Amino acid sequence: MASSLSLSPANTCAKNVINVPRYFSEELCSLPAVKVIGGTRKHRRLVVSNVASQMPAAAAVASPLDRAAAEVEERKLAAWTSVRQERWEGELVVEGEIPKWLKGTYVRNGPGLWHIGDYNFRHLFDGYATLVRLYFNDGRLTMAHRQIESDAYKAAKKNKKLCYREFSEVPKPDNFLAYVGELANLFSGASLTDNANTGVVKLGDGRVVCLTETIKGSIVIDPDTLETIGKFEYDDSLGFLIHSAHPIVTDSEFLTLLPDLINPGYVVARMEPGSNERKFIGRVNCRGGPAPGWVHSFPVTEHYVIVPEMSLRYCAQNLLKAEPSPLYKFEWHPQSRAFMHVMCKSSGKIVASVEVPLYVTFHFINAYEERDEDGRVTAVIADCCEHNADTTILDNLRLHNLRSYNGQQDVLPDARVGRFTIPLDGSPYGKLEAALDPNEHGRGMDMCSFNPSFLGKKYRYAYACGAQRPCNFPNTLTKIDLVGKKAKNWYDEGSIPSEPFFVARPGATDEDDGVVISMISDKNGEGYTLVLDGSTFEEIARAKFPYGLPYGLHGCWVPKK
């Protein structure tokens, strides 16, 4: 069974050990003091290292939006409440020891503002984007957060109302003519949001871009200041209004999928470092259904792009509705079946197109080529966080569901590490199986990262959010061993961790030699950064935030120059 690391807050206060600057209130200095050894809890005296002799002045800018809705319940888990202010920056007190080699910036993106005035958004994915920056240098840690200045966010601030179509929210027209105009803007893409609240990537030329599924929602930011620089404009004629929120980005290329809603299919495109021009690689036509399946992410191998065709398909009828359906902009078409397509990166040729069991996934983890003893590629293996073909996960992410959980019901839908086997011998069918026993990670699995040196290659370890049940949302950090078929879990009762992000130690030869960074929203409405050893998966450092932050989605690492 999985080795469970359970962390619980101790009553030791940091002010009893060191002089905490007055910037922190007594409530904020109540740092946990727990060391975990062999799955047991041992309280210890709090040891704080690498603290600046004087904490720099914190920069705080209050949001112009009315924050009344965010303050309804002071003790509510901060993960599901709007960020308290628009900006903050300051150095954090570090408990434990951050490795000296960890030098750079972790930038996390995610929806962090879920209200306009007294109007509350309804879905996790609707919130306006909030960036969080963790700057690691010489064992010290500086944190900052700031809103992305998208057109959607600026219009909401100015007009005190929703002005663009978000994931589940639609602007309310004042009259029939405004409604007709809004529909016209929908078809042109003008009314689609540019709220880049999903991912953030560092391009090969050093630019850092925040992304969502609308192409207009590609925004360049400064990772040092979190300032919004401007739109990332694609200089090509490929067109399309949407793309995968998770492109494949390396120092040498940028690969993306463009769903075609008119002539159902997918276009695969490449962009070179320093360029804004996407170049056509190839196209996959849908084999089933009235529209392409939702493509939030996709995997690649050394030589192939894997194009998933899920039975959860885009739905124009749902897109036109003023009120969201249970599946929002999608529709479940099990009769259309599900497929996995394999395209050669260099030629654009489709080398395999197989039917697979029905599946539902937001996030693919990694993929690699399986070879026989003569070195010939016989199959492609692709791993994902798979929800057992259960679409209810989408509606479970409504904010009402997340905020009303009382800790008793076990309502999180089951999930697993799903492993696709796609044969390259012309067979019409592929396989989908669990890569390890789902009970190892609590039958809850999402938000994966891995050592980026193993992108497209055979790998052993992944880091994800799993489940300690009962729960309504993934609530553990989990290290998955895909060879040993085991998982090791970190768990802090009542807390919600965000995506565990792996950073490899420079010069490392072992796949798991590095650290895992996550931001935690704890049960007291507060939060902290957590640093785990990538190999042992034990805590080595944490640093408390001045207040709890909203749940975030995905991040990227920008090494120190």
CSV table of N, CA and C in Angstrom, one decimal, residues 484-546:
chain,number,residue,atom,x,y,z
A,484,GLY,N,7.6,0.3,-10.1
A,484,GLY,CA,7.3,-0.4,-8.9
A,484,GLY,C,5.8,-0.6,-8.6
A,485,LYS,N,5.0,0.2,-9.4
A,485,LYS,CA,3.5,0.1,-9.2
A,485,LYS,C,3.1,0.6,-7.8
A,486,LYS,N,3.8,1.6,-7.3
A,486,LYS,CA,3.5,2.1,-6.0
A,486,LYS,C,3.3,3.6,-6.0
A,487,ALA,N,2.7,4.1,-4.9
A,487,ALA,CA,2.6,5.5,-4.7
A,487,ALA,C,2.9,5.9,-3.3
A,488,LYS,N,3.5,7.1,-3.1
A,488,LYS,CA,3.8,7.6,-1.8
A,488,LYS,C,3.1,8.9,-1.6
A,489,ASN,N,2.3,9.1,-0.5
A,489,ASN,CA,1.4,10.3,-0.4
A,489,ASN,C,1.8,11.2,0.7
A,490,TRP,N,1.8,12.5,0.5
A,490,TRP,CA,1.9,13.5,1.5
A,490,TRP,C,0.4,14.0,1.7
A,491,TYR,N,0.1,14.2,3.0
A,491,TYR,CA,-1.3,14.5,3.3
A,491,TYR,C,-1.3,15.4,4.6
A,492,ASP,N,-2.0,16.5,4.5
A,492,ASP,CA,-2.3,17.4,5.6
A,492,ASP,C,-3.8,17.6,5.7
A,493,GLU,N,-4.4,17.0,6.7
A,493,GLU,CA,-5.8,16.9,6.9
A,493,GLU,C,-6.5,18.3,6.7
A,494,GLY,N,-7.5,18.3,5.9
A,494,GLY,CA,-8.3,19.5,5.6
A,494,GLY,C,-7.7,20.5,4.7
A,495,SER,N,-6.5,20.2,4.1
A,495,SER,CA,-5.8,21.1,3.2
A,495,SER,C,-6.0,20.7,1.8
A,496,ILE,N,-5.8,21.7,0.9
A,496,ILE,CA,-5.9,21.4,-0.6
A,496,ILE,C,-4.5,21.9,-1.2
A,497,PRO,N,-3.8,20.9,-1.7
A,497,PRO,CA,-2.5,21.3,-2.4
A,497,PRO,C,-2.8,21.5,-3.9
A,498,SER,N,-2.0,22.4,-4.5
A,498,SER,CA,-2.1,22.6,-5.9
A,498,SER,C,-1.0,21.8,-6.6
A,499,GLU,N,-1.0,21.8,-7.9
A,499,GLU,CA,-0.1,21.0,-8.7
A,499,GLU,C,1.3,20.8,-8.1
A,500,PRO,N,1.8,19.6,-7.9
A,500,PRO,CA,3.2,19.4,-7.5
A,500,PRO,C,4.1,19.6,-8.7
A,501,PHE,N,5.0,20.5,-8.6
A,501,PHE,CA,5.8,20.8,-9.8
A,501,PHE,C,7.3,20.3,-9.5
A,502,PHE,N,7.8,19.5,-10.4
A,502,PHE,CA,9.1,18.9,-10.2
A,502,PHE,C,10.2,19.8,-10.8
A,503,VAL,N,11.2,20.1,-10.1
A,503,VAL,CA,12.4,20.8,-10.6
A,503,VAL,C,13.6,19.9,-10.3
A,504,ALA,N,14.3,19.5,-11.4
A,504,ALA,CA,15.5,18.6,-11.3
A,504,ALA,C,16.7,19.4,-10.8
A,505,ARG,N,17.5,18.7,-10.0
A,505,ARG,CA,18.8,19.3,-9.5
A,505,ARG,C,19.7,19.4,-10.7
A,506,PRO,N,20.4,20.5,-10.9
A,506,PRO,CA,21.4,20.6,-12.0
A,506,PRO,C,22.4,19.5,-11.9
A,507,GLY,N,22.6,18.9,-13.0
A,507,GLY,CA,23.6,17.8,-13.1
A,507,GLY,C,23.2,16.5,-12.6
A,508,ALA,N,21.9,16.4,-12.2
A,508,ALA,CA,21.4,15.1,-11.7
A,508,ALA,C,21.4,14.0,-12.7
A,509,THR,N,21.6,12.8,-12.3
A,509,THR,CA,21.5,11.6,-13.2
A,509,THR,C,20.3,10.8,-12.9
A,510,ASP,N,19.9,10.8,-11.6
A,510,ASP,CA,18.7,10.0,-11.2
A,510,ASP,C,17.4,10.8,-11.6
A,511,GLU,N,16.4,10.1,-12.1
A,511,GLU,CA,15.2,10.7,-12.6
A,511,GLU,C,14.5,11.5,-11.5
A,512,ASP,N,14.5,11.1,-10.3
A,512,ASP,CA,13.8,11.8,-9.2
A,512,ASP,C,14.7,12.6,-8.3
A,513,ASP,N,15.9,13.0,-8.8
A,513,ASP,CA,16.8,13.8,-8.0
A,513,ASP,C,16.4,15.3,-8.3
A,514,GLY,N,15.7,15.8,-7.3
A,514,GLY,CA,15.3,17.2,-7.4
A,514,GLY,C,14.3,17.5,-6.3
A,515,VAL,N,13.5,18.6,-6.5
A,515,VAL,CA,12.5,18.9,-5.5
A,515,VAL,C,11.1,19.0,-6.1
A,516,VAL,N,10.1,18.9,-5.3
A,516,VAL,CA,8.7,19.1,-5.7
A,516,VAL,C,8.2,20.3,-5.0
A,517,ILE,N,7.6,21.3,-5.7
A,517,ILE,CA,7.1,22.5,-5.2
A,517,ILE,C,5.6,22.5,-5.3
A,518,SER,N,4.9,22.8,-4.2
A,518,SER,CA,3.4,23.0,-4.3
A,518,SER,C,3.0,24.1,-3.4
A,519,MET,N,1.8,24.7,-3.6
A,519,MET,CA,1.2,25.7,-2.8
A,519,MET,C,0.0,25.1,-2.1
A,520,ILE,N,-0.1,25.3,-0.8
A,520,ILE,CA,-1.1,24.6,0.0
A,520,ILE,C,-2.1,25.6,0.6
A,521,SER,N,-3.3,25.3,0.4
A,521,SER,CA,-4.4,26.0,1.1
A,521,SER,C,-4.8,25.2,2.3
A,522,ASP,N,-4.6,25.7,3.5
A,522,ASP,CA,-4.9,24.8,4.7
A,522,ASP,C,-6.3,25.1,5.2
A,523,LYS,N,-6.7,24.3,6.2
A,523,LYS,CA,-8.0,24.3,6.7
A,523,LYS,C,-8.4,25.6,7.5
A,524,ASN,N,-7.4,26.3,7.9
A,524,ASN,CA,-7.6,27.5,8.7
A,524,ASN,C,-7.7,28.8,7.8
A,525,GLY,N,-7.9,28.6,6.5
A,525,GLY,CA,-8.0,29.8,5.7
A,525,GLY,C,-6.7,30.4,5.4
A,526,GLU,N,-5.6,29.7,5.7
A,526,GLU,CA,-4.2,30.3,5.5
A,526,GLU,C,-3.6,29.4,4.4
A,527,GLY,N,-2.3,29.6,4.1
A,527,GLY,CA,-1.6,28.9,3.1
A,527,GLY,C,-0.1,29.0,3.2
A,528,TYR,N,0.6,28.1,2.5
A,528,TYR,CA,2.0,28.1,2.5
A,528,TYR,C,2.6,27.4,1.3
A,529,THR,N,3.9,27.7,1.0
A,529,THR,CA,4.6,26.9,0.0
A,529,THR,C,5.3,25.7,0.7
A,530,LEU,N,5.2,24.6,0.0
A,530,LEU,CA,5.8,23.4,0.5
A,530,LEU,C,6.9,22.9,-0.5
A,531,VAL,N,8.0,22.5,0.0
A,531,VAL,CA,9.1,21.9,-0.8
A,531,VAL,C,9.4,20.5,-0.3
A,532,LEU,N,9.2,19.5,-1.2
A,532,LEU,CA,9.5,18.1,-0.8
A,532,LEU,C,10.7,17.6,-1.6
A,533,ASP,N,11.4,16.7,-1.0
A,533,ASP,CA,12.5,16.0,-1.7
A,533,ASP,C,11.9,15.1,-2.8
A,534,GLY,N,12.4,15.3,-4.0
A,534,GLY,CA,11.8,14.5,-5.1
A,534,GLY,C,12.0,13.0,-5.0
A,535,SER,N,13.1,12.6,-4.3
A,535,SER,CA,13.4,11.2,-4.1
A,535,SER,C,12.7,10.6,-3.0
A,536,THR,N,12.9,11.1,-1.8
A,536,THR,CA,12.3,10.6,-0.6
A,536,THR,C,10.8,11.0,-0.4
A,537,PHE,N,10.4,12.1,-1.0
A,537,PHE,CA,9.1,12.7,-0.9
A,537,PHE,C,8.8,13.1,0.5
A,538,GLU,N,9.8,13.5,1.2
A,538,GLU,CA,9.6,14.0,2.6
A,538,GLU,C,9.8,15.6,2.5
A,539,GLU,N,9.1,16.2,3.4
A,539,GLU,CA,9.2,17.7,3.5
A,539,GLU,C,10.6,18.1,3.9
A,540,ILE,N,11.1,19.1,3.2
A,540,ILE,CA,12.4,19.7,3.5
A,540,ILE,C,12.3,21.2,3.9
A,541,ALA,N,11.2,21.9,3.4
A,541,ALA,CA,11.0,23.3,3.7
A,541,ALA,C,9.6,23.7,3.5
A,542,ARG,N,9.2,24.7,4.2
A,542,ARG,CA,7.9,25.4,4.0
A,542,ARG,C,8.0,26.8,4.3
A,543,ALA,N,7.2,27.7,3.7
A,543,ALA,CA,7.2,29.1,4.0
A,543,ALA,C,5.7,29.6,4.0
A,544,LYS,N,5.3,30.2,5.1
A,544,LYS,CA,3.9,30.6,5.2
A,544,LYS,C,3.6,31.9,4.4
A,545,PHE,N,2.5,31.9,3.7
A,545,PHE,CA,2.0,33.1,3.1
A,545,PHE,C,1.4,34.1,4.1
A,546,PRO,N,1.3,35.4,3.7
A,546,PRO,CA,0.7,36.3,4.6
A,546,PRO,C,-0.8,36.1,4.8
